[in-house]
Amino acid sequence: MTTCCVEQLESILHDDLLFILPDGTTITKDMDLDTYRKECLWKYVKYPVVPEARFVKM
């Protein structure tokens, strides 16, 4: 995803992939890949700083 290699993404994503956005919009695999074909969105994504993970035994 970070290199925007559509061919690789197409081979590893399941054909029935669905993303459900918070507003209820459904994005299919083909729609997602079209986004990468048009423009790589990852160059705009800023990775958040994640504090150290701690596991709690239940």
Tab-separated table of C-alpha atoms in Angstrom:
chain	number	residue	atom	x	y	z
A	1	MET	CA	0.000	0.000	0.000
A	2	THR	CA	2.783	2.433	0.832
A	3	THR	CA	4.457	1.844	-2.558
A	4	CYS	CA	1.128	2.044	-4.431
A	5	CYS	CA	1.869	-1.103	-6.432
A	6	VAL	CA	-1.596	-1.835	-7.803
A	7	GLU	CA	-0.542	-5.194	-9.235
A	8	GLN	CA	0.615	-6.421	-5.835
A	9	LEU	CA	-2.444	-5.074	-4.066
A	10	GLU	CA	-4.695	-6.741	-6.607
A	11	SER	CA	-3.033	-10.092	-5.995
A	12	ILE	CA	-3.200	-9.980	-2.177
A	13	LEU	CA	-6.608	-8.379	-1.581
A	14	HIS	CA	-9.568	-10.755	-1.520
A	15	ASP	CA	-11.984	-10.349	-4.444
A	16	ASP	CA	-14.922	-9.942	-2.034
A	17	LEU	CA	-13.211	-7.195	-0.027
A	18	LEU	CA	-15.592	-4.523	1.285
A	19	PHE	CA	-14.807	-1.408	3.287
A	20	ILE	CA	-17.723	0.171	5.127
A	21	LEU	CA	-17.102	3.871	5.769
A	22	PRO	CA	-18.526	5.647	8.837
A	23	ASP	CA	-21.279	7.193	6.704
A	24	GLY	CA	-22.354	3.748	5.471
A	25	THR	CA	-20.730	4.016	2.041
A	26	THR	CA	-19.472	0.664	0.767
A	27	ILE	CA	-16.132	0.528	-1.075
A	28	THR	CA	-15.333	-2.564	-3.160
A	29	LYS	CA	-11.928	-3.961	-4.065
A	30	ASP	CA	-12.157	-2.457	-7.566
A	31	MET	CA	-13.104	0.959	-6.179
A	32	ASP	CA	-10.189	0.826	-3.742
A	33	LEU	CA	-7.737	-0.183	-6.477
A	34	ASP	CA	-9.023	2.618	-8.725
A	35	THR	CA	-8.026	5.070	-6.014
A	36	TYR	CA	-4.474	3.746	-6.109
A	37	ARG	CA	-4.456	3.781	-9.910
A	38	LYS	CA	-5.384	7.472	-9.939
A	39	GLU	CA	-3.108	8.639	-7.153
A	40	CYS	CA	-1.168	7.172	-4.286
A	41	LEU	CA	-2.926	8.348	-1.123
A	42	TRP	CA	-0.227	7.096	1.244
A	43	LYS	CA	2.000	10.083	0.548
A	44	TYR	CA	-0.622	12.190	2.362
A	45	VAL	CA	-1.025	9.909	5.375
A	46	LYS	CA	0.816	10.844	8.530
A	47	TYR	CA	1.506	7.900	10.783
A	48	PRO	CA	0.394	8.561	14.367
A	49	VAL	CA	2.774	7.991	17.215
A	50	VAL	CA	1.532	4.952	19.106
A	51	PRO	CA	2.560	4.631	22.737
A	52	GLU	CA	4.010	1.352	23.918
A	53	ALA	CA	1.363	-1.354	23.888
A	54	ARG	CA	0.592	-3.078	27.162
A	55	PHE	CA	-1.239	-6.351	27.416
A	56	VAL	CA	-3.606	-7.028	30.269
A	57	LYS	CA	-4.106	-10.642	31.250
A	58	MET	CA	-7.803	-11.374	31.803
